[in-house]
CSV table of C-alpha atoms and ligand atoms in Angstrom, one decimal:
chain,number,residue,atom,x,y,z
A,1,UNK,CA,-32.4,27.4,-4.7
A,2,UNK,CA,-31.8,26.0,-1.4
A,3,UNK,CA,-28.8,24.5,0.3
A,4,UNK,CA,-26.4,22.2,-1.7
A,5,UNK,CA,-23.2,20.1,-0.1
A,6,UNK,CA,-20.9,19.5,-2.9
A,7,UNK,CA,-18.1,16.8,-1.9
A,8,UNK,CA,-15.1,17.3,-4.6
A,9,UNK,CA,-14.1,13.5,-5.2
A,10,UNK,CA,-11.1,14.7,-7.3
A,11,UNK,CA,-9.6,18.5,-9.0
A,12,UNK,CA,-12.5,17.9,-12.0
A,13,UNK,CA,-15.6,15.8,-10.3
A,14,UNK,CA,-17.5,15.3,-7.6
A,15,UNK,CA,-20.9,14.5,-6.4
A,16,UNK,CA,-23.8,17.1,-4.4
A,17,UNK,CA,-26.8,16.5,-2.5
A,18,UNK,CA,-29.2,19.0,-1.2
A,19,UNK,CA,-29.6,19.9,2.2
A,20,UNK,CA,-32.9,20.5,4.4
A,21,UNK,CA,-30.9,21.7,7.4
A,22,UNK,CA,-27.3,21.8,9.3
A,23,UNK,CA,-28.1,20.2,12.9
A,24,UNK,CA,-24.1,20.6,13.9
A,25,UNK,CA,-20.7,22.1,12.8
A,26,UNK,CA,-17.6,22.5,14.6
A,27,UNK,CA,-13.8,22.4,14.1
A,28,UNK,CA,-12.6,19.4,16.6
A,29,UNK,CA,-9.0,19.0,17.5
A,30,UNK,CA,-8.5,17.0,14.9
A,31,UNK,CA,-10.9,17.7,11.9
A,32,UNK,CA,-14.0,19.8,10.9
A,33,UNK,CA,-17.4,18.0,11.6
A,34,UNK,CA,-20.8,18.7,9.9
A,35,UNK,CA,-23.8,16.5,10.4
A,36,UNK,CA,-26.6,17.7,7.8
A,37,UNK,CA,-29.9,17.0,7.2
A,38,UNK,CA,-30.2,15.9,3.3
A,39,UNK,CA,-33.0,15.7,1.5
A,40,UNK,CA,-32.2,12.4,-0.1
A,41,UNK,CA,-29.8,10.3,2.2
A,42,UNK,CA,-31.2,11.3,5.3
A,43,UNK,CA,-28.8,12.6,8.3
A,44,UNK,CA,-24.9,13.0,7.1
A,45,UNK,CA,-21.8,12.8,8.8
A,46,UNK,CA,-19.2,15.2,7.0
A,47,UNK,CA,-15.6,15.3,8.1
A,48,UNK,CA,-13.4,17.6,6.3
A,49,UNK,CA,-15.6,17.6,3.8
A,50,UNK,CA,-15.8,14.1,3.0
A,51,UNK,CA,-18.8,12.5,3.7
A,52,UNK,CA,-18.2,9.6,6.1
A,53,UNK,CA,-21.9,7.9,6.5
A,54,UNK,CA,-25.4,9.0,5.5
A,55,UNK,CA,-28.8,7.3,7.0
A,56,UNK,CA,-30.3,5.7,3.7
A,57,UNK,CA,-26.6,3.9,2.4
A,58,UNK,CA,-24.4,2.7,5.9
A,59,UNK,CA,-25.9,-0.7,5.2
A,60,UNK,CA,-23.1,-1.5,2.6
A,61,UNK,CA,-20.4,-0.1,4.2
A,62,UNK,CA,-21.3,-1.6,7.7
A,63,UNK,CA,-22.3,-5.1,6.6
A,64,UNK,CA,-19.3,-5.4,4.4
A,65,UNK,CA,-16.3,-4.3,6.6
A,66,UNK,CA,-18.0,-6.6,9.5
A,67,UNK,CA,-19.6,-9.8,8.1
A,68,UNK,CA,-16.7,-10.4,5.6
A,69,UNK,CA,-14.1,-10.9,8.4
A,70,UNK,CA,-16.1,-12.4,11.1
A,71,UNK,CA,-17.4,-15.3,9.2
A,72,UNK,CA,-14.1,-15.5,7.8
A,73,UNK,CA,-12.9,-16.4,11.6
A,74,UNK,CA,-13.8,-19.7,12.6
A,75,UNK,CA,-15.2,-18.0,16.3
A,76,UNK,CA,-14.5,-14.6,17.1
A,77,UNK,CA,-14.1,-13.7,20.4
A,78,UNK,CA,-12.3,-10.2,21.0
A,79,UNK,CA,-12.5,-7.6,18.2
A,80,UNK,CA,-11.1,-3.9,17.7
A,81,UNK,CA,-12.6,-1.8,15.5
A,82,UNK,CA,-9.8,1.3,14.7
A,83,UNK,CA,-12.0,4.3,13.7
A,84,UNK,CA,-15.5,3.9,13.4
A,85,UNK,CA,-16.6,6.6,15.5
A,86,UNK,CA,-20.5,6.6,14.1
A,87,UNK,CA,-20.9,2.9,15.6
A,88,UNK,CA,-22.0,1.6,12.4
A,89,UNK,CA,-19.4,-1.6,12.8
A,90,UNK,CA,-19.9,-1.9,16.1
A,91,UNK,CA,-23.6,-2.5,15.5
A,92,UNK,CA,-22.8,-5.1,12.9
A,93,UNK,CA,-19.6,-6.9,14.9
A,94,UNK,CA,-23.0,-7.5,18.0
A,95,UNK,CA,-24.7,-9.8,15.8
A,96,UNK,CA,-22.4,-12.6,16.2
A,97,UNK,CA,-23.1,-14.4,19.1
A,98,UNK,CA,-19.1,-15.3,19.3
A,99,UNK,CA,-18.1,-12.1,20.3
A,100,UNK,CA,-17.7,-11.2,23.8
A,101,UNK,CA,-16.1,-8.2,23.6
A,102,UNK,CA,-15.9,-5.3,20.5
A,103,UNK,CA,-13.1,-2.7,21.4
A,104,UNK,CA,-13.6,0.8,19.4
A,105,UNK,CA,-10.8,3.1,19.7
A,106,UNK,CA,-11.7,6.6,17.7
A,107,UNK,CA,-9.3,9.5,17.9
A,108,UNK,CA,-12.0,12.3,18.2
A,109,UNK,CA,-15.1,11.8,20.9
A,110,UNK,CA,-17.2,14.5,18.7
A,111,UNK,CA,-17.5,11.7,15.9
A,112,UNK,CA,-19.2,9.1,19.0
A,113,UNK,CA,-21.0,12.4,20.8
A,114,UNK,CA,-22.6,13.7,17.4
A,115,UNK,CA,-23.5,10.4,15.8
A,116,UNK,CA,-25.4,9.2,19.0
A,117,UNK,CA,-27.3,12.1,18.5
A,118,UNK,CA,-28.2,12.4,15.2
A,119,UNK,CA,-27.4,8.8,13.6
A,120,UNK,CA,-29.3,6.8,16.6
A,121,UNK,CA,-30.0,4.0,13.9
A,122,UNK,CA,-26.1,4.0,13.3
A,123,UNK,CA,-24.6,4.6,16.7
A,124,UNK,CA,-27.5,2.7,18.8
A,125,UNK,CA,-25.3,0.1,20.2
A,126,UNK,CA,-22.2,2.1,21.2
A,127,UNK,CA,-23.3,1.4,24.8
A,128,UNK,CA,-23.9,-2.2,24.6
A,129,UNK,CA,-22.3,-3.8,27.6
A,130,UNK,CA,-19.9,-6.0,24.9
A,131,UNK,CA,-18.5,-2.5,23.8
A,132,UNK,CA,-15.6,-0.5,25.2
A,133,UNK,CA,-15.2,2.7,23.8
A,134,UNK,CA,-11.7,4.6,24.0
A,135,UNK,CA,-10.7,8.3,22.7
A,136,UNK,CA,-7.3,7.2,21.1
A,137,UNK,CA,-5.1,7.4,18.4
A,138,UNK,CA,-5.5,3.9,16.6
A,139,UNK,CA,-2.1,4.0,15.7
A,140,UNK,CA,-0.8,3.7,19.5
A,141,UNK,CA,-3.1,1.6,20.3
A,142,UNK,CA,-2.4,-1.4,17.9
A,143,UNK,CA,1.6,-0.1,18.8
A,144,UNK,CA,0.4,-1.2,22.5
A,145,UNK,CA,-1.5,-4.4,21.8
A,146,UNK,CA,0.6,-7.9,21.6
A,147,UNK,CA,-1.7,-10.9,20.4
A,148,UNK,CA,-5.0,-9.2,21.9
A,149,UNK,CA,-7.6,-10.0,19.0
A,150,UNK,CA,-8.8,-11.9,17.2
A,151,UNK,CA,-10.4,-9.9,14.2
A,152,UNK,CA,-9.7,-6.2,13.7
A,153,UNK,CA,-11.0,-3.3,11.0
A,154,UNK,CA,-9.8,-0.5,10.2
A,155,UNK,CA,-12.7,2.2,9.8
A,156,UNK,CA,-10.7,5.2,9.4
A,157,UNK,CA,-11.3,7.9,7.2
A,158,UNK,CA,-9.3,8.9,3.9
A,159,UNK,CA,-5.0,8.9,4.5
A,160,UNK,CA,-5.7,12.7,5.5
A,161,UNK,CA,-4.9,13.8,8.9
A,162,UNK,CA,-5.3,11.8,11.7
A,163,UNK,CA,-5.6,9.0,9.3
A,164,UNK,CA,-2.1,9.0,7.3
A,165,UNK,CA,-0.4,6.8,9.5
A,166,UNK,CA,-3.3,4.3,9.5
A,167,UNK,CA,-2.1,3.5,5.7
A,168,UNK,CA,1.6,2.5,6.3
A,169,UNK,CA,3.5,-0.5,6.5
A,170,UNK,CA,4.2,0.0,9.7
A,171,UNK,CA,0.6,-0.1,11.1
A,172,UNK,CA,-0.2,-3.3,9.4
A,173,UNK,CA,3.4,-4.5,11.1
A,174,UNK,CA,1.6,-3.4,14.2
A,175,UNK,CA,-1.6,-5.0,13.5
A,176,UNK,CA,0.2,-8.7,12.8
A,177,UNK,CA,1.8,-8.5,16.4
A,178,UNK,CA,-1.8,-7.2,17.7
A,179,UNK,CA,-3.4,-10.2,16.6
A,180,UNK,CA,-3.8,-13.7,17.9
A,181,UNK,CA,-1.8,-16.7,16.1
A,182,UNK,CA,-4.6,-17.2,13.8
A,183,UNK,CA,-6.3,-13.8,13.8
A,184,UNK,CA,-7.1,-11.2,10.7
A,185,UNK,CA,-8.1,-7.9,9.6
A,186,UNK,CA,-9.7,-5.7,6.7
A,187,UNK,CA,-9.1,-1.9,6.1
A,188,UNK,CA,-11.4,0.0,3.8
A,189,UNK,CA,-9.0,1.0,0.8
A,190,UNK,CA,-10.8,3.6,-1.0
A,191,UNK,CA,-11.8,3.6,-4.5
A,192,UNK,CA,-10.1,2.2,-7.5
A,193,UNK,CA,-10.9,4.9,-10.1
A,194,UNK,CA,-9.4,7.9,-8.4
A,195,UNK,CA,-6.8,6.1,-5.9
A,196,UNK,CA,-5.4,2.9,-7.4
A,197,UNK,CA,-1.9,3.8,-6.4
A,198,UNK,CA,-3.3,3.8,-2.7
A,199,UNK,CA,-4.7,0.2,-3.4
A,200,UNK,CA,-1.8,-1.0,-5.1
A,201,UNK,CA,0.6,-0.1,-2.5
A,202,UNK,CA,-1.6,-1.4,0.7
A,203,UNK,CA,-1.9,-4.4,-1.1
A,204,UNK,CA,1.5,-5.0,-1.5
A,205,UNK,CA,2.4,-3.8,1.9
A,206,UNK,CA,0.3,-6.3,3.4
A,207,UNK,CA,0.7,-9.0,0.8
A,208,UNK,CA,4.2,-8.9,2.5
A,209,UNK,CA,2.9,-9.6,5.9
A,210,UNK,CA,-0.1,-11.8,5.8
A,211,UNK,CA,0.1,-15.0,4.4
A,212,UNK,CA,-3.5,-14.6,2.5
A,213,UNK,CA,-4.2,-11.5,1.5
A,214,UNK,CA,-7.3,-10.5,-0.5
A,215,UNK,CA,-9.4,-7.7,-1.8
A,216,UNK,CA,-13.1,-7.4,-2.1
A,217,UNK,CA,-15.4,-4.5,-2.9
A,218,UNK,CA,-19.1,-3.2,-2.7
A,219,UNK,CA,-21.5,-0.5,-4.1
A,220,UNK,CA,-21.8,2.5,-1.9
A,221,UNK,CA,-23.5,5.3,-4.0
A,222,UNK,CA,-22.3,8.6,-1.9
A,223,UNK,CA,-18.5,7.6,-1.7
A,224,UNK,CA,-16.1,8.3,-4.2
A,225,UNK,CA,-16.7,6.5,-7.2
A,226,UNK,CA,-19.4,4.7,-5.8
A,227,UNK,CA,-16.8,1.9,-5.7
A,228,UNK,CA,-15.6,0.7,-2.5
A,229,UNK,CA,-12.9,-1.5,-1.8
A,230,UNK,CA,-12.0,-3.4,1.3
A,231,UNK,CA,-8.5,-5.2,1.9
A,232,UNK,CA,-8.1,-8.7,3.8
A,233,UNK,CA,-4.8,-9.9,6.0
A,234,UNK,CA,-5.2,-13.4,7.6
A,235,UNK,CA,-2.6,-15.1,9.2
A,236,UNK,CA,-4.7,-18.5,8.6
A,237,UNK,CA,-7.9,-18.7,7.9
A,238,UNK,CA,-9.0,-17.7,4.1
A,239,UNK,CA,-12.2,-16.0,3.3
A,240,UNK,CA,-12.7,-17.7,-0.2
A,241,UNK,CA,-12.5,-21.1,2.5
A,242,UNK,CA,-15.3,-20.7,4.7
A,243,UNK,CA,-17.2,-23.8,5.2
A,244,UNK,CA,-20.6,-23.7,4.5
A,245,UNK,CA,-21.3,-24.7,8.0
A,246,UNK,CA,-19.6,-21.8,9.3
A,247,UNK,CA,-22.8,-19.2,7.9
A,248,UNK,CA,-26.0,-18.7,9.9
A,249,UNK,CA,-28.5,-16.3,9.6
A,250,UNK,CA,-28.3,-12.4,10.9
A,251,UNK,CA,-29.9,-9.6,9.4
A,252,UNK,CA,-28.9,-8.0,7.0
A,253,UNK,CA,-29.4,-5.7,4.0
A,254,UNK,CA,-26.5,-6.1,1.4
A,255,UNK,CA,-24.4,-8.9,3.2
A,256,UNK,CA,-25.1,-12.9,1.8
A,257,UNK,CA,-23.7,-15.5,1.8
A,258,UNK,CA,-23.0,-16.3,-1.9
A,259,UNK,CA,-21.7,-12.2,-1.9
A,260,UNK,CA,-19.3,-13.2,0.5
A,261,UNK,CA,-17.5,-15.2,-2.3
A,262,UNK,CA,-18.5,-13.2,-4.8
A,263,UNK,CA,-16.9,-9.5,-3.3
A,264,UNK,CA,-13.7,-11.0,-4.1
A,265,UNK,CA,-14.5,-11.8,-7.8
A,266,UNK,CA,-12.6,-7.9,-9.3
A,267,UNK,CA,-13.1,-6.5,-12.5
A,268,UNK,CA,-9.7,-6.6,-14.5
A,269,UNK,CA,-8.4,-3.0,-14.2
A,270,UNK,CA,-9.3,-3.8,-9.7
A,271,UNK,CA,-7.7,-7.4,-10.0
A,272,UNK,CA,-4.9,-5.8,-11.8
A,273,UNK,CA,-3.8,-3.3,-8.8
A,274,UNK,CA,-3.5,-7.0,-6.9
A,275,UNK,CA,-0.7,-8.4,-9.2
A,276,UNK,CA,2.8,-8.1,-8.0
B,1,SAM,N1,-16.6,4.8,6.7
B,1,SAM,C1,-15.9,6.0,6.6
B,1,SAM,C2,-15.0,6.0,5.4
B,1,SAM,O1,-14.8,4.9,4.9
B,1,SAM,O2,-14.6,7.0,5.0
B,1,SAM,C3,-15.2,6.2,7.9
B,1,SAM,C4,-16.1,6.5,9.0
B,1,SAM,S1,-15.5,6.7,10.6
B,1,SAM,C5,-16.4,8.0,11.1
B,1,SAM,C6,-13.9,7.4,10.4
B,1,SAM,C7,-13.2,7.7,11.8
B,1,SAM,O3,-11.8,7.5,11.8
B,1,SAM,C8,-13.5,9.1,12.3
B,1,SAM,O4,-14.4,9.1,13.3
B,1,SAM,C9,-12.1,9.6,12.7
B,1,SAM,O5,-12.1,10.3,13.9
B,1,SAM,C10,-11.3,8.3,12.9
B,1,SAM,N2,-9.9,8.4,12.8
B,1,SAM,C11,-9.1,9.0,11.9
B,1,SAM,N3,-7.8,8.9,12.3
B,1,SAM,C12,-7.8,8.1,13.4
B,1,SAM,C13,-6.7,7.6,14.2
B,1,SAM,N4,-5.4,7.9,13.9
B,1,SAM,N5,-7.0,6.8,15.2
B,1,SAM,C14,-8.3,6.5,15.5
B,1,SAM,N6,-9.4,6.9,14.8
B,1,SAM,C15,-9.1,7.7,13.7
């Protein structure tokens, strides 16, 4: 029989995956955290039961919360990732020369202690000398930043928890004043089959702040759905505008060029949750 994790993605569905072994499992201060061992994705960050990153699909997730925005800046300098505690966005954010200095500010040091561990292909470059690491509510932190970046992403998990706040109107409010004159930012906004009122209302929140807002998605097979979806705030520059000069090579596994564009091109029932 075996050991299977079932995540429930809503009350009647959800998706399981069967596990060789449990390397870690605790209750934190602020959520419950499993890594596992599975038999088909590889190592498995859990929290609360949600499955956060696995070994064999980060890729997607990684490339597309970083790539989209940083090209979309003309030359990133300082960045803040909010969240992100396995270092997958971190590792991404290091491939552009631009950047001199990636900020990651995680509420719970478990996430960074357990996924250096476990997810070293993941968390690898959480001690690169470009990266500061901080134990700290995101929400503060953006609360006590005033024109300090120039591109930041949100990497939180689901609006449970620690993470409600991370949703609100407010926070984007915060993340405007946070940002340079001509900075932007992208928080991953969940899945459009099981939480297009979520969608809906981020968009609108931020559609009232930034001047281009925008909403792209990607394929990532063991999140809810399957069907990801990523929101855009720009003060400026758009990411349907980058200049073909602007792209140059890193490497990558999902993230192109021509899917740069094409991530913003939404099926009707997505493109409708975008309409006022
Ligand atoms: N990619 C995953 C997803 O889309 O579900 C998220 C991965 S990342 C591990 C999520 C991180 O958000 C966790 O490490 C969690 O500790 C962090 N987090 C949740 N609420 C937070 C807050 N208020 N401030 C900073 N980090 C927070």
């Amino acid at each position: 029989m075996g050991l299977w994790f079932t995540e429930k993605q809503t009350e009647n569905f959800g998706i399981t995956a069967k596990v060789n072994r449990t390397h870690h499992t605790e209750q934190t201060d602020f959520q419950k955290l499993d890594m596992v061992e599975t038999a088909e994705w590889g190592n498995m960050l859990l929290l609360d039961d949600m499955v956060m990153t696995t070994e064999k699909d980060e890729f997607v997730y990684h490339e597309m919360v970083a790539h989209v925005p940083l090209f979309t800046h003309p030359n990133p300098k300082k960045v803040l990732v909010v969240g992100g505690g396995d270092g997958g966005v971190i590792r991404e954010i290091l491939k552009h020369p631009s950047v001199e200095k990636a900020v990651l500010v995680d509420i719970d040091g478990k996430v960074m202690e357990y996924s250096k561990k476990y997810l070293p292909t993941i968390a690898g470059k959480l001690s690169d000398p470009r990266v500061e690491v901080r134990v700290a509510d995101g929400f503060v932190h953006i609360a006590e930043s005033k024109k300090a970046y120039d591109v930041i992403m949100v990497d939180s998990t689901e609006p449970v928890g620690p993470a409600v706040n991370l949703f609100t109107k407010g926070f984007y409010a915060g993340i405007a004043n946070a940002l340079k004159d001509d900075g932007l930012f992208v928080a991953q906004t969940d899945n459009p089959w099981f939480k297009s009122d979520l969608i809906r209302q981020v968009f609108q929140d931020v559609a009232e702040i930034f001047p281009v807002t925008r909403l792209y998605t990607a394929n990532i097979p063991t999140y809810p759905s399957g069907l990801w979806t990523f929101t855009l705030g720009s003060k400026i520059h758009d990411p349907l505008k980058v200049k073909e000069e602007r792209f140059f090579d890193i490497e990558t596994k999902y993230y192109t060029k021509d899917l740069h564009f094409a991530s913003f091109v939404l099926p009707k029932f997505v493109k409708d949750l975008t309409d006022k």
